[in-house]
CSV table of N, CA and C in Angstrom, one decimal:
chain,number,residue,atom,x,y,z
I,142,MET,N,81.8,-16.0,95.9
I,142,MET,CA,83.2,-16.1,95.4
I,142,MET,C,84.0,-14.9,94.4
I,143,THR,N,83.0,-14.8,93.2
I,143,THR,CA,83.3,-14.6,91.9
I,143,THR,C,82.8,-13.0,92.1
I,144,ALA,N,81.6,-12.9,92.7
I,144,ALA,CA,81.1,-11.6,93.0
I,144,ALA,C,81.6,-10.6,94.1
I,145,SER,N,82.3,-11.2,94.9
I,145,SER,CA,82.8,-10.3,96.0
I,145,SER,C,84.6,-10.8,95.5
I,146,ALA,N,85.2,-11.2,95.3
I,146,ALA,CA,86.4,-11.4,94.8
I,146,ALA,C,87.0,-9.8,94.3
I,147,ALA,N,86.6,-9.7,93.0
I,147,ALA,CA,87.1,-8.3,91.7
I,147,ALA,C,86.7,-7.7,92.4
I,148,PRO,N,85.9,-6.9,93.3
I,148,PRO,CA,86.0,-5.6,93.8
I,148,PRO,C,86.8,-5.5,95.0
I,149,HIS,N,86.9,-6.7,95.8
I,149,HIS,CA,87.4,-6.5,97.1
I,149,HIS,C,89.6,-6.3,96.6
I,150,GLY,N,89.5,-7.1,95.3
I,150,GLY,CA,90.9,-7.0,94.8
I,150,GLY,C,90.9,-5.7,93.3
I,151,TYR,N,90.3,-5.4,93.7
I,151,TYR,CA,90.6,-3.6,93.1
I,151,TYR,C,91.2,-2.8,93.9
I,152,THR,N,90.1,-2.6,94.9
I,152,THR,CA,90.6,-2.3,95.7
I,152,THR,C,91.8,-1.9,96.2
I,153,LEU,N,92.2,-3.0,96.4
I,153,LEU,CA,93.4,-3.6,96.9
I,153,LEU,C,94.5,-3.0,96.1
I,154,ALA,N,94.5,-3.2,95.1
I,154,ALA,CA,95.3,-2.9,94.1
I,154,ALA,C,95.5,-1.6,93.8
I,155,LEU,N,94.4,-0.5,93.6
I,155,LEU,CA,94.3,1.0,94.2
I,155,LEU,C,94.9,1.3,95.0
I,156,TRP,N,94.4,0.8,96.4
I,156,TRP,CA,95.4,1.7,97.7
I,156,TRP,C,96.6,1.0,97.6
I,157,THR,N,97.1,-0.2,97.1
I,157,THR,CA,98.3,-0.4,97.2
I,157,THR,C,99.4,0.7,96.3
I,158,ALA,N,99.0,0.7,94.9
I,158,ALA,CA,99.1,2.0,93.9
I,158,ALA,C,99.6,3.3,94.5
I,159,THR,N,98.3,3.4,95.2
I,159,THR,CA,98.0,5.2,96.1
I,159,THR,C,99.2,5.2,97.0
I,160,ALA,N,99.5,4.1,97.8
I,160,ALA,CA,100.4,4.3,98.8
I,160,ALA,C,101.8,4.1,98.1
I,161,VAL,N,102.1,3.7,97.3
I,161,VAL,CA,103.4,3.4,96.7
I,161,VAL,C,103.7,4.9,96.1
I,162,THR,N,102.8,5.5,95.0
I,162,THR,CA,102.9,6.6,94.6
I,162,THR,C,103.1,7.7,95.7
I,163,SER,N,102.0,7.7,97.1
I,163,SER,CA,102.2,8.7,98.1
I,163,SER,C,103.7,8.8,99.0
I,164,SER,N,104.1,7.3,99.3
I,164,SER,CA,105.1,7.5,99.6
I,164,SER,C,106.6,7.6,98.7
I,165,GLU,N,106.4,7.7,97.5
I,165,GLU,CA,107.5,8.2,96.8
I,165,GLU,C,107.1,9.9,96.5
I,166,GLN,N,106.1,10.5,96.2
I,166,GLN,CA,105.5,11.9,95.8
I,166,GLN,C,105.0,12.8,97.3
I,167,GLY,N,104.4,11.8,97.8
I,167,GLY,CA,104.2,13.1,99.2
I,167,GLY,C,102.2,12.8,98.7
I,168,ALA,N,101.6,13.2,100.0
I,168,ALA,CA,100.0,12.9,99.9
I,168,ALA,C,99.7,14.2,98.9
I,169,PRO,N,98.6,13.5,97.7
I,169,PRO,CA,98.4,13.7,96.9
I,169,PRO,C,97.0,15.2,97.4
I,170,GLY,N,96.9,16.4,96.5
I,170,GLY,CA,96.3,17.3,96.8
I,170,GLY,C,95.0,17.1,95.7
I,171,ALA,N,94.2,18.2,95.8
I,171,ALA,CA,93.0,17.9,95.0
I,171,ALA,C,92.8,17.2,93.7
I,172,ALA,N,94.2,18.3,93.0
I,172,ALA,CA,94.0,17.8,91.8
I,172,ALA,C,94.9,16.7,91.2
I,173,GLU,N,95.6,16.0,92.2
I,173,GLU,CA,95.7,14.7,91.8
I,173,GLU,C,95.0,13.7,91.9
I,174,VAL,N,94.6,13.8,93.1
I,174,VAL,CA,93.2,13.0,93.4
I,174,VAL,C,91.8,12.7,92.3
I,175,LEU,N,91.5,14.4,91.8
I,175,LEU,CA,91.1,13.9,90.6
I,175,LEU,C,91.2,13.3,89.7
I,176,ALA,N,92.8,13.3,89.4
I,176,ALA,CA,93.3,13.1,88.0
I,176,ALA,C,93.3,11.3,88.2
I,177,LEU,N,93.6,11.0,89.3
I,177,LEU,CA,93.6,9.8,89.6
I,177,LEU,C,92.2,9.1,89.3
I,178,LEU,N,91.5,9.7,89.6
I,178,LEU,CA,89.6,9.0,89.6
I,178,LEU,C,89.5,9.3,88.2
I,179,ALA,N,89.8,10.3,87.2
I,179,ALA,CA,89.9,10.4,86.0
I,179,ALA,C,90.6,9.2,85.2
I,180,GLY,N,91.8,9.0,85.6
I,180,GLY,CA,92.5,8.0,84.7
I,180,GLY,C,91.7,6.3,85.0
I,181,ALA,N,91.5,6.2,86.6
I,181,ALA,CA,90.5,5.4,86.4
I,181,ALA,C,89.4,4.8,85.8
I,182,THR,N,88.5,5.8,86.1
I,182,THR,CA,87.0,5.9,84.6
I,182,THR,C,87.8,5.9,83.5
I,183,LEU,N,88.7,6.3,83.3
I,183,LEU,CA,89.3,6.3,81.5
I,183,LEU,C,89.6,5.0,81.1
I,184,ALA,N,90.2,4.2,82.1
I,184,ALA,CA,90.4,2.7,82.0
I,184,ALA,C,89.5,2.0,81.9
I,185,PHE,N,88.7,1.9,82.8
I,185,PHE,CA,87.1,1.2,82.8
I,185,PHE,C,86.6,1.5,81.3
I,186,VAL,N,86.2,2.6,81.4
I,186,VAL,CA,85.8,2.6,79.3
I,186,VAL,C,86.4,2.4,78.5
I,187,ALA,N,87.5,2.5,78.4
I,187,ALA,CA,88.2,1.9,77.6
I,187,ALA,C,88.3,0.5,77.1
I,188,LEU,N,88.5,-0.1,78.3
I,188,LEU,CA,88.7,-1.3,78.5
I,188,LEU,C,87.5,-2.0,78.3
I,189,ALA,N,85.6,-1.6,78.7
I,189,ALA,CA,84.8,-1.7,78.4
I,189,ALA,C,84.6,-1.8,76.8
I,190,ALA,N,84.9,-0.3,76.3
I,190,ALA,CA,84.6,-0.5,75.2
I,190,ALA,C,85.4,-1.2,73.9
I,191,ALA,N,86.3,-2.0,74.4
I,191,ALA,CA,87.2,-2.8,73.8
I,191,ALA,C,86.9,-4.1,74.1
I,192,ALA,N,86.1,-4.3,74.7
I,192,ALA,CA,85.4,-5.5,75.6
I,192,ALA,C,84.2,-5.8,74.9
I,193,HIS,N,83.2,-4.8,74.2
I,193,HIS,CA,82.0,-5.0,73.9
I,193,HIS,C,81.7,-6.0,73.1
I,194,GLY,N,80.9,-7.1,73.2
I,194,GLY,CA,80.6,-7.9,72.4
I,194,GLY,C,81.8,-8.7,72.0
I,195,THR,N,83.0,-8.9,72.5
I,195,THR,CA,83.4,-9.8,72.2
I,195,THR,C,83.7,-10.6,73.7
I,196,ALA,N,83.1,-10.6,74.7
I,196,ALA,CA,83.4,-11.4,75.8
I,196,ALA,C,83.0,-12.9,75.9
I,197,PRO,N,83.5,-14.0,76.1
I,197,PRO,CA,83.3,-15.0,75.5
I,197,PRO,C,81.9,-15.9,76.2
I,198,MET,N,81.8,-14.7,77.6
I,198,MET,CA,80.9,-15.4,78.7
I,198,MET,C,79.4,-14.0,78.4
I,199,THR,N,78.4,-15.0,78.0
I,199,THR,CA,77.7,-13.7,77.9
I,199,THR,C,76.9,-12.8,79.3
I,200,PRO,N,76.9,-11.7,79.4
I,200,PRO,CA,76.8,-11.2,81.0
I,200,PRO,C,75.3,-11.3,81.1
I,201,ASP,N,74.3,-11.8,80.5
I,201,ASP,CA,72.6,-12.6,81.2
I,201,ASP,C,73.4,-13.7,82.0
I,202,SER,N,74.1,-14.8,81.3
I,202,SER,CA,74.3,-16.1,82.1
I,202,SER,C,75.0,-16.3,83.7
I,203,SER,N,74.4,-16.8,84.6
I,203,SER,CA,75.0,-17.6,85.7
I,203,SER,C,76.8,-17.9,85.9
I,204,ALA,N,77.3,-17.9,86.7
I,204,ALA,CA,78.4,-18.6,87.1
I,204,ALA,C,78.3,-20.1,87.4
I,205,HIS,N,78.7,-20.9,86.6
I,205,HIS,CA,78.5,-22.3,86.6
I,205,HIS,C,78.8,-22.5,88.0
I,206,ALA,N,78.5,-23.6,88.7
I,206,ALA,CA,78.3,-24.3,89.7
I,206,ALA,C,79.8,-24.6,90.3
I,207,ASP,N,80.4,-25.1,89.0
I,207,ASP,CA,82.1,-25.7,89.1
I,207,ASP,C,83.6,-24.3,89.0
I,208,THR,N,82.2,-23.0,88.6
I,208,THR,CA,83.4,-22.2,88.5
I,208,THR,C,84.7,-21.9,90.3
I,209,ARG,N,85.6,-21.8,89.6
I,209,ARG,CA,87.3,-22.0,90.5
I,209,ARG,C,87.8,-20.2,90.5
I,210,ILE,N,87.6,-19.6,90.9
I,210,ILE,CA,88.7,-18.6,91.0
I,210,ILE,C,89.6,-18.6,92.1
I,211,TRP,N,90.3,-17.9,91.8
I,211,TRP,CA,92.3,-18.0,92.8
I,211,TRP,C,91.5,-17.0,93.7
I,212,ALA,N,91.4,-17.6,94.9
I,212,ALA,CA,91.2,-16.4,95.9
I,212,ALA,C,92.0,-15.4,95.7
I,213,ALA,N,93.4,-15.7,95.6
I,213,ALA,CA,94.3,-15.2,96.1
I,213,ALA,C,94.8,-14.6,94.8
I,214,PHE,N,94.4,-14.4,93.8
I,214,PHE,CA,94.5,-13.5,92.7
I,214,PHE,C,95.0,-12.4,92.3
I,215,HIS,N,94.1,-11.9,93.3
I,215,HIS,CA,94.4,-10.2,93.8
I,215,HIS,C,95.7,-9.5,94.2
I,216,LEU,N,96.2,-10.4,94.7
I,216,LEU,CA,97.3,-10.2,95.7
I,216,LEU,C,98.8,-10.0,94.3
I,217,PRO,N,99.1,-11.2,93.3
I,217,PRO,CA,99.4,-11.2,91.9
I,217,PRO,C,99.1,-9.6,91.3
I,218,MET,N,98.0,-9.0,91.2
I,218,MET,CA,97.8,-7.7,90.4
I,218,MET,C,98.1,-6.4,91.3
I,219,ALA,N,97.4,-7.0,92.4
I,219,ALA,CA,98.0,-6.2,93.5
I,219,ALA,C,99.8,-5.6,93.4
I,220,ALA,N,100.5,-6.2,93.5
I,220,ALA,CA,101.4,-6.3,93.4
I,220,ALA,C,101.7,-5.7,91.9
I,221,CYS,N,101.4,-6.3,91.0
I,221,CYS,CA,101.9,-5.1,89.4
I,221,CYS,C,101.6,-4.4,89.8
I,222,ALA,N,100.6,-3.5,90.3
I,222,ALA,CA,99.9,-2.4,90.4
I,222,ALA,C,100.8,-1.3,90.8
I,223,ALA,N,101.5,-2.2,91.9
I,223,ALA,CA,102.5,-1.3,92.9
I,223,ALA,C,103.9,-1.0,92.3
I,224,LEU,N,104.0,-2.0,91.0
I,224,LEU,CA,105.5,-2.3,90.7
I,224,LEU,C,105.3,-0.9,89.6
I,225,VAL,N,104.1,-1.2,88.9
I,225,VAL,CA,103.7,-0.3,88.0
I,225,VAL,C,103.8,1.5,88.2
I,226,SER,N,103.4,1.7,89.3
I,226,SER,CA,103.5,3.1,89.8
I,226,SER,C,104.4,3.4,90.3
I,227,LEU,N,105.0,2.4,90.8
I,227,LEU,CA,106.7,3.3,91.3
I,227,LEU,C,107.9,3.6,90.0
I,228,LEU,N,107.6,2.4,89.0
I,228,LEU,CA,108.1,2.9,87.7
I,228,LEU,C,107.5,4.3,87.5
I,229,LEU,N,106.5,4.5,87.4
I,229,LEU,CA,106.3,5.8,87.1
I,229,LEU,C,106.2,7.5,87.3
I,230,THR,N,106.3,6.9,89.2
I,230,THR,CA,107.1,8.1,90.2
I,230,THR,C,108.2,8.5,89.2
I,231,ARG,N,109.4,7.3,88.9
I,231,ARG,CA,110.6,7.9,88.2
I,231,ARG,C,110.5,8.6,87.3
I,232,CYS,N,109.6,8.5,86.3
I,232,CYS,CA,109.4,9.5,85.2
I,232,CYS,C,108.4,10.8,85.1
I,233,CYS,N,107.6,10.6,86.2
I,233,CYS,CA,106.1,11.5,86.1
I,233,CYS,C,106.2,12.1,87.3
I,234,SER,N,105.3,13.3,87.5
I,234,SER,CA,104.9,14.0,88.8
I,234,SER,C,103.6,14.6,88.7
I,235,GLY,N,103.1,15.3,89.9
I,235,GLY,CA,101.8,16.0,89.5
I,235,GLY,C,100.7,15.1,89.0
I,236,PRO,N,99.8,16.2,88.9
I,236,PRO,CA,98.5,14.9,88.1
I,236,PRO,C,98.5,14.3,86.9
I,237,LEU,N,99.6,14.4,85.8
I,237,LEU,CA,100.0,13.3,85.2
I,237,LEU,C,100.2,12.1,85.7
I,238,LEU,N,101.4,12.2,86.7
I,238,LEU,CA,101.4,11.0,87.6
I,238,LEU,C,100.6,10.6,87.9
I,239,TRP,N,99.4,10.8,88.6
I,239,TRP,CA,98.1,10.3,89.3
I,239,TRP,C,97.1,10.0,88.6
I,240,GLY,N,97.2,10.2,87.6
I,240,GLY,CA,95.9,10.4,86.6
I,240,GLY,C,96.4,8.8,86.1
I,241,LEU,N,98.1,8.7,85.8
I,241,LEU,CA,98.7,7.6,85.4
I,241,LEU,C,98.5,6.5,86.1
I,242,VAL,N,98.7,6.9,87.6
I,242,VAL,CA,98.5,5.4,88.6
I,242,VAL,C,97.2,4.8,88.5
I,243,GLY,N,96.0,5.5,88.2
I,243,GLY,CA,94.3,5.4,88.0
I,243,GLY,C,94.4,4.6,86.9
I,244,THR,N,95.3,4.7,85.7
I,244,THR,CA,94.4,4.4,84.3
I,244,THR,C,95.8,3.1,84.5
I,245,THR,N,97.2,2.9,84.7
I,245,THR,CA,97.4,1.4,84.7
I,245,THR,C,97.1,0.6,85.9
I,246,THR,N,96.5,1.3,87.3
I,246,THR,CA,96.3,0.3,87.9
I,246,THR,C,95.1,-0.5,87.5
I,247,THR,N,94.1,0.4,87.4
I,247,THR,CA,92.7,-0.6,86.8
I,247,THR,C,93.1,-1.3,85.4
I,248,ALA,N,93.7,-0.5,84.3
I,248,ALA,CA,93.5,-1.8,83.4
I,248,ALA,C,94.8,-2.7,83.4
I,249,VAL,N,95.5,-2.9,84.7
I,249,VAL,CA,96.8,-4.2,84.9
I,249,VAL,C,95.8,-4.9,86.0
I,250,TYR,N,94.7,-4.3,86.6
I,250,TYR,CA,93.9,-5.6,87.8
I,250,TYR,C,92.6,-6.1,86.6
I,251,LEU,N,91.8,-4.7,86.1
I,251,LEU,CA,90.7,-5.7,84.9
I,251,LEU,C,91.4,-6.6,84.3
I,252,LEU,N,92.2,-6.5,83.2
I,252,LEU,CA,93.2,-7.0,82.6
I,252,LEU,C,93.5,-8.5,82.9
I,253,GLY,N,94.2,-8.4,84.2
I,253,GLY,CA,94.2,-9.5,84.6
I,253,GLY,C,93.1,-10.3,85.2
I,254,VAL,N,91.9,-10.1,85.7
I,254,VAL,CA,90.9,-10.6,86.0
I,254,VAL,C,90.1,-11.2,84.8
I,255,SER,N,90.1,-10.4,84.2
I,255,SER,CA,89.6,-11.1,82.5
I,255,SER,C,90.2,-12.3,82.0
I,256,ALA,N,91.9,-12.6,82.1
I,256,ALA,CA,92.5,-13.4,81.9
I,256,ALA,C,92.1,-14.4,82.5
I,257,GLN,N,91.8,-14.2,84.1
I,257,GLN,CA,91.7,-15.3,84.8
I,257,GLN,C,90.0,-16.3,84.3
I,258,PHE,N,88.9,-15.4,84.2
I,258,PHE,CA,88.1,-15.7,84.0
I,258,PHE,C,88.1,-16.1,82.2
I,259,LEU,N,89.1,-15.7,80.9
I,259,LEU,CA,89.1,-16.1,79.8
I,259,LEU,C,89.5,-17.7,80.2
I,260,CYS,N,90.4,-17.7,80.9
I,260,CYS,CA,90.7,-19.0,81.5
I,260,CYS,C,90.3,-20.2,81.7
I,261,PHE,N,89.1,-19.9,82.5
I,261,PHE,CA,88.1,-20.5,83.3
I,261,PHE,C,87.4,-20.8,81.5
I,262,ALA,N,86.9,-19.9,81.1
I,262,ALA,CA,85.9,-19.9,79.9
I,262,ALA,C,86.7,-21.2,79.2
I,263,VAL,N,87.5,-21.0,78.6
I,263,VAL,CA,88.7,-22.0,77.8
I,263,VAL,C,88.3,-23.2,77.8
I,264,ARG,N,88.5,-23.2,79.4
I,264,ARG,CA,89.0,-24.6,80.0
I,264,ARG,C,87.5,-25.2,80.1
I,265,HIS,N,86.2,-24.6,80.8
I,265,HIS,CA,85.1,-25.3,81.0
I,265,HIS,C,84.7,-25.6,79.6
I,266,ASP,N,85.2,-25.0,78.1
I,266,ASP,CA,84.5,-25.1,77.1
I,266,ASP,C,85.3,-26.3,76.4
I,267,THR,N,86.8,-26.8,76.8
I,267,THR,CA,87.5,-27.7,76.5
I,267,THR,C,86.9,-28.8,77.5
I,268,GLN,N,86.7,-28.4,78.8
I,268,GLN,CA,85.8,-30.0,79.2
I,268,GLN,C,84.6,-30.5,78.7
I,269,GLN,N,83.7,-29.3,78.4
I,269,GLN,CA,82.6,-30.2,78.0
I,269,GLN,C,82.6,-30.3,76.6
I,270,THR,N,83.3,-30.1,75.4
I,270,THR,CA,84.1,-30.7,74.1
I,270,THR,C,84.2,-32.0,74.3
I,271,GLN,N,85.3,-32.3,75.4
I,271,GLN,CA,85.7,-33.8,75.8
I,271,GLN,C,84.8,-34.8,76.2
I,272,THR,N,83.7,-34.2,76.8
I,272,THR,CA,82.7,-34.6,77.5
I,272,THR,C,81.9,-35.1,76.5
I,273,LEU,N,81.1,-34.2,75.4
I,273,LEU,CA,80.7,-34.6,74.1
I,273,LEU,C,81.2,-35.4,73.5
I,274,THR,N,82.3,-35.5,73.7
I,274,THR,CA,83.3,-36.6,72.7
I,274,THR,C,83.3,-37.8,73.1
I,275,HIS,N,83.2,-38.2,74.4
I,275,HIS,CA,83.7,-39.5,75.1
I,275,HIS,C,82.3,-39.9,74.8
I,276,GLN,N,80.7,-39.2,75.1
I,276,GLN,CA,79.7,-39.5,75.0
I,276,GLN,C,79.7,-40.2,73.8
I,277,ALA,N,79.8,-39.5,72.6
I,277,ALA,CA,79.2,-39.7,71.4
I,277,ALA,C,80.2,-41.2,70.7
């Protein structure tokens, strides 16, 4: 579940944001599509650079058997991305708009998913601490 939910949810968020933007601004041309992709890539790179070395869960560890990921978590993130895209269409147009849609959609989704995993990590650490305290 944890391996498949995030890519599906991100795709849903990006499709929703681009659908909202297309309905307001029309279909994107080549320059707008490239700006969307560049914005999404920029957000991935920026968030990866910011998170480098600060993740509470080490990348080489596998998810615990009791990891619970909210299966519908991608729905509110897609709605947030659509809302941000709608607001962006009110103040921008052209490649700038599409670049911002790619950037904000990616950032909103990744930060939302990160918050969910952080909540799990904190809860899991708290439960382990309580278990060790009760055993001692």
